[in-house]
């Protein structure tokens, strides 16, 4: 009985409120305000010292990196759409969105759909200041789309297609439709030692370490920051 | 690329590691960055306000002043900062552009000043962010319109007529712009008065006057004093006809004039009178004639030439034609709907006024415009309900387009007011500028008169020392110019005097045959001379330019005119430093010859003071066929 009375009172109060809002003309305002509040999310990195400990950057470099990052993303996180837009600006000829998607997943180690500054800086630390093994591990992670520890031909084809998409339509010589497939076949020829159709991490690292060119070019990007 | 992208470039390059295992060819070597990558804080001092920013921030836009090496030109070694002598308030916005990548337009600044700052810093205004772009564009357009209006007003109807305009052109000018001459003003007011008289007469002649003796009925005044009214009407029509014919004669394009609204109104206003004169005194025809007299009321529209407000109203209505059309259309729709509903609602009532749908139109209109005469009222309940809905909706339908029309009217009215205000301000401003210019040249002339050039001894130096060093240098400069062109500056009074004595002297010494040969007219009418003198006094630089031009054209006539001009020279010759031949032909001022405005006074003494240029400009007058107009 009391519950019923309470419900009735609650209903009456709500009705009275809505009538008053109708009269004063503020019926829809609250909904909009709620939506607005939800979208502002802010994230702060832990601190300069922990980051310095975890990465191979020194304080100054971290400062420079953070300033640039914060300038672009005041909220402290990058979501996938923004990431795609930014990355696409570097490759105006073609469509970089697919590759950016894979790249985003590689950066987003915590898999929550947004890159925080820590993720960003960790990845950069590996790519720029890490050992060759770490770099190769990161690359393996990039290729392994479903993170199951094996690179299948389909995954590799997807990645290679995404890379060729970035080239755009107008290339010299003209892109043939089976170019990605050929590329993937060559890759598997090199990497898949036991011919089981998938490439594991060890196979990958071994194969890369045997390739002089890859080893040499891994040193090329150290001076980016 | 946007600024932010530059920040992400290192990360994109790092991510390229992911391509390495797939690479078919060897990766190229990365570019070597010779500059130190260390980020440093730069100090930028803008008129005392110190800004600090990272070097990277400025490097984001390398094609601007601050982002390129151009800023090195502004580097101050002593204070180790970049110094710009510009507006510090605006620099804030410029720097924010570097920081955030978005350029905002500050609303309280003048749009032109902002543009200039952007041009200085090498930033293209197109990148103004969307939030401020509309405001910026609107202000810019407004500014441009204002400047266009300025130049138009300068070249507009207030400038004096070119001297060789025909009677016709002058007449047209007088009609269009009555303030140019007194005659035109008088005519303007006279026509205005007669329009008023005519309209009042039209109104009064229908008022009932006391009846004639022996008659009981009230007569309208028009019939009682018919002769008086007829005379007044005749006078008005005569004036209007005369005015119309004069306008027709003076119009530059008669066809266009005849098609214009005002001329149609004029014709319609005076036609009834003439038709009445022509028409015989026939009973049935005069009935039709009476209706024609209605058109006499159109004379009141002639006032729109006299009243700017009326013109603005007319213009507003024209520009709001679409809103008015919409109003009319929606009203019509509503009228038809409600009339139908009311008719069918009241159909059953006995002796109802709503006899048909068109008959209900009257009720609907009267109700929707909230007039409510009460001659037609619904009796049934349904009729009353629909009638009340009709009156409520009427208010809404009419109220909606009205603010648009009002705002249009307000905008046009303010525009007009602004145009008038600007014209008035322009006149004052130009007068002030002219005064200032005359001031500086007068100072120079005074300086010369006091013998400032020649005597540098202590006596004169005393009276000269109150001049500022700026003035000294300026005068020195003018003096150098004089020496360069071998002409001197003078003022208008002496110039015109000079001119008149010369022409007078010329007349007495020359035979008529020569003058007829060369088609010469004394060109020294004081007005033109004055104008020339002003131009002379105001232009310092173009003297030498003009003289070079004239040298060519006047060589042709040298032989015929040289002697005479020299013979009438009685000014001091000590100033003639060049050989006379050159002096004869180096006159810089050319004017279009006009018929003489008056004859020079014989008794004028030759004026003492003058420079060759004045004297010799006379020679141009008889060579006017070949003379070019200088760019003074």
Coordinates of N, CA, C and O in Angstrom, one line a residue, chain A residues 11-90:
Chain A
X11 N 4.6 9.7 -9.3 CA 4.1 10.0 -10.6 C 3.5 11.4 -10.7 O 3.6 12.1 -11.6
X12 N 2.8 11.7 -9.6 CA 2.1 13.1 -9.6 C 3.2 14.2 -9.6 O 3.0 15.2 -10.3
X13 N 4.2 13.9 -8.8 CA 5.3 15.0 -8.8 C 5.9 15.1 -10.2 O 6.1 16.3 -10.7
X14 N 6.1 14.0 -10.8 CA 6.7 14.1 -12.1 C 5.8 14.8 -13.1 O 6.2 15.6 -13.9
X15 N 4.5 14.5 -13.0 CA 3.5 15.1 -13.9 C 3.5 16.6 -13.7 O 3.5 17.4 -14.6
X16 N 3.5 17.0 -12.4 CA 3.4 18.4 -12.1 C 4.7 19.1 -12.6 O 4.6 20.2 -13.2
X17 N 5.8 18.4 -12.4 CA 7.0 19.0 -12.9 C 7.0 19.2 -14.5 O 7.4 20.3 -15.0
X18 N 6.5 18.2 -15.1 CA 6.5 18.3 -16.6 C 5.5 19.4 -17.0 O 5.8 20.1 -18.0
X19 N 4.4 19.5 -16.3 CA 3.4 20.6 -16.7 C 4.1 22.0 -16.5 O 3.9 22.9 -17.3
X20 N 4.7 22.1 -15.4 CA 5.4 23.4 -15.1 C 6.4 23.7 -16.1 O 6.6 24.8 -16.6
X21 N 7.1 22.6 -16.5 CA 8.1 22.9 -17.6 C 7.5 23.3 -18.9 O 8.0 24.1 -19.6
X22 N 6.3 22.6 -19.2 CA 5.6 23.0 -20.4 C 5.2 24.5 -20.3 O 5.4 25.2 -21.3
X23 N 4.8 24.9 -19.2 CA 4.3 26.3 -19.0 C 5.5 27.2 -19.2 O 5.4 28.2 -19.9
X24 N 6.6 26.9 -18.5 CA 7.7 27.8 -18.5 C 8.6 27.6 -19.7 O 9.6 28.3 -20.0
X25 N 8.3 26.5 -20.5 CA 9.0 26.3 -21.8 C 10.4 25.7 -21.6 O 11.3 26.0 -22.4
X26 N 10.6 24.9 -20.6 CA 12.0 24.3 -20.5 C 11.9 22.8 -20.5 O 12.5 22.1 -19.7
X27 N 11.2 22.3 -21.5 CA 10.9 20.9 -21.4 C 12.1 20.0 -21.9 O 12.3 19.0 -21.3
X28 N 12.8 20.5 -22.8 CA 13.8 19.6 -23.4 C 15.2 19.9 -22.9 O 16.2 19.3 -23.3
X29 N 15.4 21.0 -22.2 CA 16.7 21.5 -21.9 C 17.6 20.4 -21.3 O 18.8 20.3 -21.6
X30 N 17.1 19.7 -20.3 CA 18.0 18.9 -19.5 C 18.7 17.8 -20.3 O 19.9 17.5 -20.1
X31 N 18.0 17.3 -21.2 CA 18.6 16.2 -22.0 C 19.9 16.6 -22.7 O 20.9 15.9 -22.7
X32 N 19.8 17.8 -23.3 CA 21.0 18.3 -24.0 C 22.2 18.5 -23.0 O 23.3 18.2 -23.3
X33 N 21.8 19.0 -21.8 CA 22.9 19.2 -20.9 C 23.6 17.9 -20.5 O 24.8 17.9 -20.4
X34 N 22.8 16.9 -20.3 CA 23.5 15.6 -19.9 C 24.4 15.2 -21.0 O 25.5 14.7 -20.7
X35 N 23.9 15.2 -22.2 CA 24.8 14.7 -23.3 C 26.1 15.5 -23.3 O 27.2 14.9 -23.5
X36 N 26.0 16.8 -23.1 CA 27.2 17.6 -23.2 C 28.2 17.1 -22.1 O 29.4 17.0 -22.4
X37 N 27.7 16.9 -20.9 CA 28.7 16.6 -19.8 C 29.4 15.3 -20.1 O 30.5 15.1 -19.7
X38 N 28.7 14.3 -20.7 CA 29.3 13.0 -20.9 C 30.5 13.1 -21.8 O 31.5 12.3 -21.6
X39 N 30.5 14.0 -22.8 CA 31.5 13.9 -23.8 C 32.9 14.4 -23.3 O 33.9 14.2 -23.9
X40 N 32.9 15.2 -22.3 CA 34.2 15.8 -21.8 C 34.9 14.8 -20.9 O 34.5 14.6 -19.8
X41 N 35.9 14.2 -21.5 CA 36.6 13.2 -20.7 C 38.1 13.6 -20.7 O 38.6 14.0 -21.7
X42 N 38.7 13.6 -19.6 CA 40.1 14.0 -19.5 C 40.9 12.9 -18.9 O 40.5 12.2 -18.0
X43 N 42.1 12.9 -19.5 CA 43.0 11.8 -18.9 C 44.3 12.5 -18.8 O 44.8 13.2 -19.6
X44 N 44.9 12.2 -17.6 CA 46.3 12.7 -17.4 C 47.3 11.6 -17.3 O 47.0 10.5 -16.7
X45 N 48.4 11.7 -17.8 CA 49.4 10.7 -17.7 C 50.0 10.6 -16.2 O 49.8 11.6 -15.5
X46 N 50.6 9.6 -15.9 CA 51.0 9.3 -14.5 C 51.9 10.4 -14.0 O 51.7 11.0 -12.9
X47 N 52.9 10.6 -14.7 CA 53.9 11.6 -14.2 C 55.2 11.4 -15.0 O 55.4 10.5 -15.8
X48 N 56.0 12.4 -14.9 CA 57.2 12.5 -15.8 C 58.2 11.4 -15.4 O 58.7 10.7 -16.2
X49 N 58.4 11.2 -14.1 CA 59.4 10.2 -13.6 C 59.0 8.8 -14.0 O 59.8 8.0 -14.6
X50 N 57.8 8.3 -13.7 CA 57.4 6.9 -14.1 C 57.6 6.7 -15.6 O 58.1 5.7 -16.0
X51 N 57.1 7.7 -16.3 CA 57.3 7.5 -17.8 C 58.7 7.5 -18.2 O 59.1 6.7 -19.1
X52 N 59.5 8.3 -17.6 CA 60.9 8.3 -17.9 C 61.5 6.9 -17.6 O 62.4 6.4 -18.3
X53 N 61.0 6.3 -16.5 CA 61.6 5.0 -16.1 C 61.1 3.9 -17.1 O 61.8 3.0 -17.4
X54 N 59.9 4.1 -17.5 CA 59.3 3.0 -18.4 C 59.8 3.1 -19.8 O 59.7 2.1 -20.5
X55 N 60.1 4.3 -20.2 CA 60.5 4.4 -21.7 C 62.0 4.7 -21.8 O 62.7 4.9 -20.8
X56 N 62.4 4.8 -23.0 CA 63.8 5.1 -23.3 C 64.0 6.6 -23.6 O 65.0 7.0 -24.2
X57 N 63.1 7.4 -23.2 CA 63.2 8.9 -23.5 C 63.7 9.6 -22.3 O 63.4 9.2 -21.2
X58 N 64.4 10.7 -22.5 CA 64.7 11.5 -21.3 C 63.6 12.6 -21.1 O 62.7 12.7 -21.9
X59 N 63.8 13.3 -20.0 CA 62.8 14.3 -19.6 C 62.4 15.2 -20.7 O 61.2 15.5 -21.0
X60 N 63.5 15.8 -21.3 CA 63.2 16.8 -22.3 C 62.4 16.3 -23.5 O 61.5 16.9 -24.0
X61 N 62.8 15.1 -23.9 CA 62.1 14.5 -25.1 C 60.6 14.2 -24.7 O 59.7 14.5 -25.5
X62 N 60.4 13.8 -23.5 CA 59.0 13.5 -23.1 C 58.2 14.8 -23.0 O 57.1 14.8 -23.4
X63 N 58.9 15.9 -22.6 CA 58.2 17.2 -22.5 C 57.8 17.6 -23.9 O 56.6 18.0 -24.1
X64 N 58.7 17.5 -24.8 CA 58.4 17.9 -26.2 C 57.2 17.1 -26.8 O 56.3 17.6 -27.3
X65 N 57.3 15.8 -26.5 CA 56.3 14.9 -27.0 C 54.9 15.2 -26.4 O 53.9 15.3 -27.1
X66 N 55.0 15.4 -25.1 CA 53.7 15.7 -24.4 C 53.1 17.0 -24.9 O 51.8 17.1 -25.0
X67 N 53.9 18.0 -25.0 CA 53.4 19.3 -25.5 C 52.7 19.1 -26.8 O 51.6 19.6 -27.0
X68 N 53.3 18.4 -27.7 CA 52.7 18.3 -29.0 C 51.4 17.5 -28.9 O 50.4 17.8 -29.5
X69 N 51.4 16.4 -28.1 CA 50.3 15.6 -27.9 C 49.1 16.3 -27.3 O 48.0 16.3 -27.8
X70 N 49.4 17.1 -26.3 CA 48.4 17.8 -25.6 C 47.8 18.9 -26.4 O 46.6 19.2 -26.3
X71 N 48.6 19.5 -27.3 CA 48.1 20.5 -28.1 C 47.1 20.0 -29.1 O 46.1 20.6 -29.4
X72 N 47.4 18.8 -29.6 CA 46.4 18.2 -30.6 C 45.2 17.6 -29.9 O 44.1 17.6 -30.4
X73 N 45.4 17.0 -28.7 CA 44.3 16.3 -28.0 C 44.2 16.8 -26.6 O 44.8 16.2 -25.7
X74 N 43.6 17.9 -26.4 CA 43.5 18.5 -25.1 C 42.9 17.6 -24.1 O 43.2 17.7 -22.9
X75 N 42.1 16.7 -24.5 CA 41.4 15.8 -23.6 C 42.3 14.7 -23.1 O 42.0 13.9 -22.2
X76 N 43.4 14.6 -23.8 CA 44.4 13.6 -23.3 C 44.3 12.2 -24.0 O 45.2 11.4 -23.7
X77 N 43.3 12.0 -24.8 CA 43.2 10.7 -25.5 C 42.9 10.9 -26.9 O 42.4 12.0 -27.3
X78 N 43.3 10.0 -27.7 CA 43.1 10.0 -29.2 C 42.1 8.9 -29.5 O 42.4 7.7 -29.1
X79 N 41.0 9.2 -30.1 CA 40.1 8.1 -30.5 C 40.4 7.7 -32.0 O 41.2 8.4 -32.7
X80 N 39.8 6.7 -32.4 CA 40.2 6.1 -33.7 C 39.9 7.1 -34.8 O 40.7 7.2 -35.8
X81 N 38.8 7.8 -34.8 CA 38.4 8.6 -35.9 C 39.5 9.7 -36.1 O 40.0 10.0 -37.2
X82 N 39.9 10.4 -34.9 CA 40.9 11.4 -35.0 C 42.2 10.8 -35.5 O 42.8 11.4 -36.4
X83 N 42.5 9.6 -35.0 CA 43.8 9.0 -35.5 C 43.8 8.8 -37.0 O 44.7 9.1 -37.7
X84 N 42.6 8.3 -37.5 CA 42.5 8.0 -38.9 C 42.7 9.3 -39.7 O 43.4 9.4 -40.7
X85 N 42.0 10.4 -39.2 CA 42.1 11.7 -39.9 C 43.5 12.1 -40.0 O 44.0 12.6 -41.0
X86 N 44.2 12.1 -38.8 CA 45.6 12.6 -38.8 C 46.5 11.8 -39.7 O 47.2 12.3 -40.5
X87 N 46.4 10.5 -39.6 CA 47.2 9.7 -40.4 C 46.9 9.8 -41.9 O 47.9 9.8 -42.7
X88 N 45.7 10.1 -42.2 CA 45.3 10.2 -43.7 C 45.9 11.5 -44.2 O 46.1 11.6 -45.4
X89 N 46.2 12.5 -43.4 CA 46.7 13.7 -43.9 C 48.1 13.5 -44.4 O 48.6 14.3 -45.3
X90 N 48.8 12.5 -43.9 CA 50.1 12.2 -44.4 C 50.1 11.5 -45.8 O 51.1 11.5 -46.5

